Amino acid sequence: MKLTRRLLRPFSSVLAHKLEHYACMQPSSLSMQEYIDIGRKETATASFVFVRNELLVRLANIMKEMTFLPAKLLSMPSVGRVTNWYYQSFEDLLYFENADVDCSTVNTFNDQLQVIMKRHSDVVKTMAAGLLELKNAGGISMSREPSIQYFLDRLYTNRISKRMLQNQHLVVFGSMLPKSPHHIGYIDPACDVAGVIKTAFFDARYLCDIHYKVSPGLRLKCINSLNPGKMIRVVSVPSHLYHVMFELFKNAMRATVEFNPDTDSDELPLVEVTVVSGRHDLSVKITDRGGGFPRTNLGRMFNFMYSTAPSPILRNDSEPAMAGYGYGLPLSRLYTRYFLGDLVLAPLEGYGTDAHVYLKAIPFEAAEVLPIYSNSSRQQLTTSIETNDWSHHLPDHGCHRSDLRV
Ligand code: W6P
């Protein structure tokens, strides 16, 4: 059977040894400034040498964590497909480990990177399918669910970081085209934040109009606290910002429309956005009057396992494109946290919701947050927390561990 063969794919002892070797090395976190400097000053061969090693390290670190996932999860067909992609890519990259550092190697390497990027393009979708398979197979002990959330946060952060690295290399030193000539890979050194926000808003509004025939308008306020009156421009990854804002706007619009039935578009309460650039932070507040939600729901809105459930409360299958509450919110928060920003929801139940997005405004400070394989992460993955030592669950835990409070 095809599946069995895949699951039993031979993994040579050489490869196993290399995996241990690279998993012992710590990923190097780069700041936005360092990414820009590499793009501007480095040579293709120097970038190759760095990316070759760093990708192997980042791959090995997360692959090592995968091996400690609950056996039942690992045995799900879709999860097996994902893990095989990782082993395949690790092997593909090892091929370059001792290659001559010259133009021809760099060209072959770049072609291989494109293949790897494509191979991994459906990781999120396929892992989601794997979680659904797990659920349909009777699920897993509640006490192990926090381990899965912990792992998925790290898997997707690791994935965001590798795609950043690969993309930067391929745009600057390969044949991949940037979105605009002044971009350095994914990075826009003078990102027009308000422009990205408006684009995300009108794209979300377009979907909202299709699904509900109505949609709320936008009130956008921009405050450049350092240079009053001047446009806000920061070093940023516009595609990440777009992804986050688009997700938040879909949620805000859906809530606004559903909380105000039989209301024309021009009567719906506006979605209000405030953008403020400070010395350290770029802050965005998105205020909707969509009725908010109870504070106790906060944790589950960022929970991958919970969001996998085709739950009638959170899912409406007749509205796939505006469904919201899928993986959109947890992934968006990972995008913001990846460069040391954050995403926080503050509901006012019965009235509306404030969503805050924070990004680092200083490119030296905007450094990658990367998962590092260690004894501690292995413990998080393998320990089940059965007993809750608090009388009640508090909002924002989102899971069953009492040891998460800081
Ligand atoms: C809601 C639920 C939500 C999630 C994310 C952003 C805004 C909103 N508004 O009611």
XYZ file of C-alpha atoms and ligand atoms in Angstrom:
416
model
C 0.000 0.000 0.000
C 1.257 3.413 -0.966
C 0.597 4.929 2.445
C 2.432 2.244 4.382
C 5.420 2.562 2.141
C 5.476 6.298 2.706
C 5.273 5.994 6.455
C 8.080 3.480 6.427
C 10.229 5.496 4.056
C 13.782 4.448 4.853
C 15.703 7.078 6.704
C 19.381 6.332 6.584
C 21.570 6.436 9.654
C 23.660 9.114 7.940
C 20.591 11.297 7.651
C 19.597 10.548 11.248
C 23.075 11.548 12.363
C 22.898 14.797 10.380
C 19.509 15.563 11.889
C 20.966 15.280 15.394
C 23.919 17.410 14.369
C 21.849 20.286 12.988
C 19.181 20.053 15.712
C 21.898 20.784 18.281
C 22.685 24.065 16.589
C 20.667 27.131 17.485
C 18.872 29.018 14.731
C 20.272 32.529 14.172
C 17.637 35.170 14.627
C 17.990 37.977 12.106
C 16.587 41.459 12.543
C 14.777 43.305 9.800
C 17.893 45.514 9.563
C 20.138 42.489 9.080
C 17.887 41.153 6.334
C 18.157 44.526 4.607
C 21.937 44.649 5.016
C 22.355 41.131 3.608
C 20.180 42.108 0.651
C 22.157 45.276 -0.009
C 25.753 44.268 0.704
C 26.151 40.504 0.590
C 27.238 38.459 -2.400
C 25.183 35.575 -3.797
C 27.753 33.028 -2.641
C 27.940 34.445 0.894
C 24.153 34.387 1.091
C 24.178 30.799 -0.197
C 26.619 29.691 2.498
C 24.494 31.275 5.208
C 21.093 30.117 3.897
C 22.305 26.558 3.256
C 23.385 26.156 6.875
C 20.566 28.149 8.448
C 17.820 26.272 6.591
C 19.275 22.937 7.696
C 19.402 24.201 11.299
C 15.839 25.562 11.248
C 14.539 22.404 9.555
C 16.308 20.067 11.971
C 15.143 22.012 15.034
C 11.468 21.638 14.139
C 11.814 18.081 12.791
C 13.250 17.044 16.118
C 10.179 18.459 17.860
C 7.900 16.592 15.445
C 9.320 13.297 16.639
C 7.956 13.981 20.135
C 4.366 14.549 19.051
C 1.757 12.073 20.275
C 2.121 8.851 18.252
C -1.546 8.915 17.315
C -1.187 12.333 15.703
C 1.943 11.233 13.830
C 0.092 8.218 12.466
C -2.541 10.335 10.721
C -2.077 10.134 6.914
C -1.950 13.896 6.356
C 0.513 14.406 9.196
C 2.658 11.664 7.633
C 2.637 13.557 4.353
C 3.824 16.709 6.100
C 6.633 14.968 7.981
C 7.766 13.289 4.752
C 8.020 16.671 3.044
C 10.333 17.805 5.859
C 12.550 14.727 5.586
C 12.668 15.084 1.810
C 13.664 18.749 2.013
C 16.260 18.077 4.687
C 17.792 15.450 2.417
C 17.633 17.774 -0.600
C 19.513 20.487 1.290
C 22.118 18.101 2.704
C 23.151 17.466 -0.889
C 24.686 20.978 -0.865
C 26.436 20.566 2.487
C 29.916 20.095 1.014
C 29.325 21.531 -2.434
C 31.839 23.916 -4.002
C 30.900 27.507 -3.346
C 30.573 28.830 -6.874
C 27.996 30.324 -9.214
C 26.901 27.041 -10.660
C 26.234 25.574 -7.202
C 24.278 28.685 -6.244
C 22.136 28.316 -9.357
C 21.363 24.663 -8.651
C 20.691 25.531 -5.018
C 18.281 28.292 -6.016
C 16.350 25.905 -8.266
C 16.194 23.422 -5.391
C 14.869 26.132 -3.051
C 12.027 26.838 -5.481
C 11.147 23.131 -5.478
C 11.200 23.074 -1.659
C 9.058 26.210 -1.364
C 6.499 24.624 -3.663
C 6.599 21.284 -1.858
C 5.770 23.031 1.431
C 3.123 25.416 0.127
C 0.227 23.372 1.565
C 1.680 22.563 4.997
C -0.955 24.547 6.934
C -3.859 23.047 4.991
C -2.475 19.519 5.252
C -1.769 19.775 9.000
C -5.352 21.019 9.434
C -6.538 17.940 7.550
C -4.361 15.863 9.879
C -6.003 17.380 12.957
C -9.424 16.638 11.486
C -8.356 13.046 10.845
C -7.265 12.868 14.462
C -10.618 14.196 15.642
C -12.493 11.712 13.465
C -10.327 8.938 14.854
C -11.574 9.744 18.346
C -9.237 12.605 19.150
C -6.630 12.666 21.814
C -6.549 13.041 25.557
C -7.478 16.577 26.605
C -4.282 16.702 28.584
C -2.222 16.407 25.400
C -4.018 19.172 23.496
C -1.805 21.942 24.909
C 1.213 20.109 23.478
C -0.364 20.230 20.037
C -1.125 23.940 20.288
C 2.425 24.502 21.531
C 3.813 22.539 18.594
C 1.660 24.171 15.906
C 2.612 27.656 17.125
C 6.254 26.621 16.736
C 5.794 24.722 13.466
C 4.106 27.682 11.786
C 6.531 30.244 13.234
C 9.393 28.079 11.995
C 7.696 27.857 8.594
C 7.172 31.624 8.355
C 10.850 32.104 9.192
C 12.159 29.624 6.612
C 9.970 31.092 3.897
C 11.270 34.547 4.818
C 14.860 33.308 4.534
C 14.307 31.455 1.254
C 12.344 34.281 -0.285
C 14.936 36.905 0.684
C 17.678 34.822 -0.893
C 15.742 34.052 -4.075
C 14.567 37.604 -4.691
C 17.926 39.224 -4.037
C 20.238 36.597 -5.484
C 17.984 34.433 -7.647
C 15.469 34.973 -10.379
C 12.442 35.593 -8.170
C 10.961 39.051 -8.714
C 10.189 41.437 -5.861
C 6.708 42.956 -5.635
C 8.194 46.375 -6.296
C 11.682 47.486 -7.329
C 12.392 49.229 -4.010
C 11.515 46.112 -1.993
C 14.336 43.999 -0.574
C 12.794 40.564 -0.840
C 9.613 40.614 1.261
C 10.775 43.785 3.016
C 9.580 47.248 2.108
C 12.059 49.678 3.729
C 9.480 52.485 3.465
C 6.187 50.660 3.877
C 3.107 52.862 3.559
C 1.210 51.254 6.427
C -2.030 53.138 5.799
C -1.950 52.077 2.152
C -1.613 48.386 3.055
C -4.410 48.750 5.615
C -6.741 50.375 3.074
C -6.061 47.660 0.501
C -6.767 44.944 3.079
C -9.936 46.737 4.129
C -11.350 47.043 0.634
C -10.463 43.443 -0.224
C -12.289 42.270 2.915
C -15.167 44.602 2.108
C -15.463 43.079 -1.355
C -15.909 39.605 0.200
C -18.317 40.966 2.787
C -20.485 42.542 0.075
C -20.630 39.251 -1.815
C -21.661 37.283 1.258
C -23.949 39.691 3.049
C -24.909 42.213 0.331
C -23.908 44.893 2.823
C -20.653 45.984 4.458
C -19.458 48.630 6.910
C -17.303 51.568 5.830
C -13.924 52.635 7.151
C -12.779 55.569 9.245
C -9.002 55.715 9.218
C -6.973 57.980 11.473
C -3.183 58.144 11.166
C -0.970 59.771 13.756
C 2.721 60.141 13.141
C 3.785 61.082 16.647
C 7.410 61.749 15.684
C 6.747 63.831 12.587
C 3.210 65.195 13.039
C 1.371 65.557 9.759
C 3.868 63.399 7.849
C 2.929 60.065 6.272
C 3.701 56.962 8.326
C 6.423 54.835 6.785
C 8.164 51.948 8.525
C 10.415 49.057 7.601
C 7.997 46.179 7.338
C 6.903 43.047 5.500
C 3.774 44.302 3.713
C 2.509 40.802 2.862
C 2.490 39.859 6.556
C 0.785 43.111 7.536
C -1.775 42.640 4.771
C -2.520 39.070 5.891
C -3.096 40.189 9.488
C -5.243 43.216 8.629
C -7.314 41.326 6.056
C -8.098 38.657 8.659
C -9.016 41.181 11.339
C -11.210 43.177 8.934
C -13.131 40.055 7.833
C -13.848 39.312 11.476
C -14.796 42.894 12.298
C -17.095 43.164 9.269
C -18.775 39.844 9.868
C -19.506 40.802 13.467
C -20.750 44.260 12.462
C -23.104 42.910 9.795
C -24.463 40.072 11.943
C -24.949 42.291 14.994
C -26.849 44.887 12.960
C -29.309 42.884 10.843
C -31.389 44.570 8.129
C -29.119 47.592 8.099
C -27.927 49.265 4.901
C -24.212 49.679 4.326
C -24.293 53.432 4.914
C -26.138 52.909 8.219
C -23.777 50.275 9.587
C -21.374 51.474 12.287
C -17.983 52.194 10.706
C -14.948 50.080 11.392
C -12.582 52.600 12.959
C -8.862 52.209 12.491
C -6.237 54.246 14.310
C -2.622 53.972 13.201
C 0.024 55.526 15.423
C 3.740 55.492 14.865
C 5.820 56.019 17.969
C 9.524 55.798 18.550
C 9.476 52.055 19.284
C 6.086 50.784 18.225
C 3.794 51.046 15.283
C 0.351 50.468 16.822
C -2.907 49.812 15.012
C -6.291 49.727 16.728
C -9.278 48.307 14.881
C -12.571 49.065 16.553
C -15.802 47.423 15.482
C -19.294 47.662 16.891
C -20.151 44.072 16.165
C -21.387 43.209 19.656
C -18.134 41.806 20.996
C -18.028 38.386 22.619
C -17.577 36.938 26.095
C -14.043 37.145 27.431
C -14.092 33.393 28.074
C -14.070 32.796 24.289
C -10.709 34.525 23.864
C -8.525 31.444 24.303
C -10.392 29.286 21.849
C -10.244 31.969 19.143
C -6.478 31.415 18.993
C -6.644 27.651 19.471
C -5.795 25.462 16.472
C -7.472 22.342 17.832
C -10.657 24.183 18.676
C -10.738 25.998 15.330
C -10.444 22.659 13.535
C -13.820 21.603 14.864
C -16.617 22.217 12.375
C -18.407 23.727 15.352
C -21.812 25.272 14.665
C -21.003 28.179 16.966
C -17.994 29.312 15.035
C -18.505 27.839 11.592
C -21.037 28.558 8.930
C -20.366 26.286 5.992
C -22.569 28.331 3.717
C -20.083 31.198 3.989
C -16.690 29.692 3.266
C -14.837 32.832 2.222
C -16.014 34.924 5.177
C -15.956 31.985 7.594
C -13.473 33.623 9.908
C -12.232 32.040 13.107
C -10.481 29.331 11.080
C -6.731 29.428 11.396
C -6.787 33.088 10.432
C -6.494 34.533 13.919
C -3.862 32.209 15.410
C -1.758 32.489 12.256
C -2.119 36.273 12.190
C -0.869 36.460 15.755
C 2.146 34.351 14.779
C 2.901 36.735 11.897
C 2.891 39.709 14.286
C 4.938 37.928 16.952
C 7.482 36.662 14.432
C 9.220 40.088 14.404
C 8.504 40.792 18.081
C 5.130 42.446 17.570
C 1.780 41.239 18.905
C -1.933 40.933 18.285
C -4.374 41.419 21.160
C -8.163 41.243 21.147
C -10.126 43.244 23.706
C -13.868 42.556 23.493
C -16.566 44.701 25.085
C -19.325 42.123 25.249
C -22.648 43.515 24.059
C -21.031 46.359 22.166
C -17.967 45.644 20.040
C -14.341 44.635 19.858
C -10.975 46.374 19.799
C -8.142 44.549 18.073
C -4.624 45.853 18.641
C -1.743 45.098 16.326
C 1.766 46.043 17.399
C 4.809 46.078 15.171
C 8.361 47.122 16.009
C 9.100 50.502 14.425
C 12.883 50.179 14.710
C 14.396 47.737 12.184
C 17.271 46.829 14.554
C 14.713 45.826 17.199
C 12.436 43.858 14.879
C 14.188 40.516 15.311
C 12.906 37.092 14.387
C 11.392 35.032 17.194
C 12.389 31.454 16.430
C 11.575 28.157 18.122
C 14.679 26.392 19.433
C 14.666 22.674 20.061
C 15.785 21.905 23.598
C 15.062 19.773 26.626
C 12.490 22.336 27.616
C 10.601 22.127 24.336
C 10.763 18.342 24.447
C 9.206 18.469 27.874
C 6.424 20.801 26.716
C 5.668 18.340 23.942
C 5.669 15.198 26.006
C 4.260 16.244 29.368
C 0.534 16.077 29.938
C -0.928 18.437 32.485
C -3.941 16.565 33.859
C -4.830 18.406 36.986
C -5.817 22.003 37.045
C -4.742 23.656 40.277
C -7.067 26.631 39.860
C -10.745 26.481 40.751
C -11.780 28.144 37.469
C -10.442 28.592 33.985
C -9.343 32.123 33.345
C -9.742 33.803 29.972
C -6.704 33.921 27.760
C -5.409 30.591 28.951
C -7.123 29.037 26.021
C -6.018 25.676 27.258
C -5.809 23.539 30.305
C -2.436 24.360 31.709
C -2.296 26.233 34.913
C 1.417 26.846 34.530
C 1.080 29.270 31.664
C 0.379 32.320 33.756
C 3.201 34.795 33.958
C -15.489 40.302 16.714
C -14.679 39.034 16.739
C -13.366 39.552 16.194
C -12.175 38.903 15.968
C -11.093 39.617 15.449
C -11.217 40.958 15.146
C -12.415 41.619 15.368
C -13.490 40.904 15.901
N -14.763 41.348 16.216
O -16.653 40.391 17.096
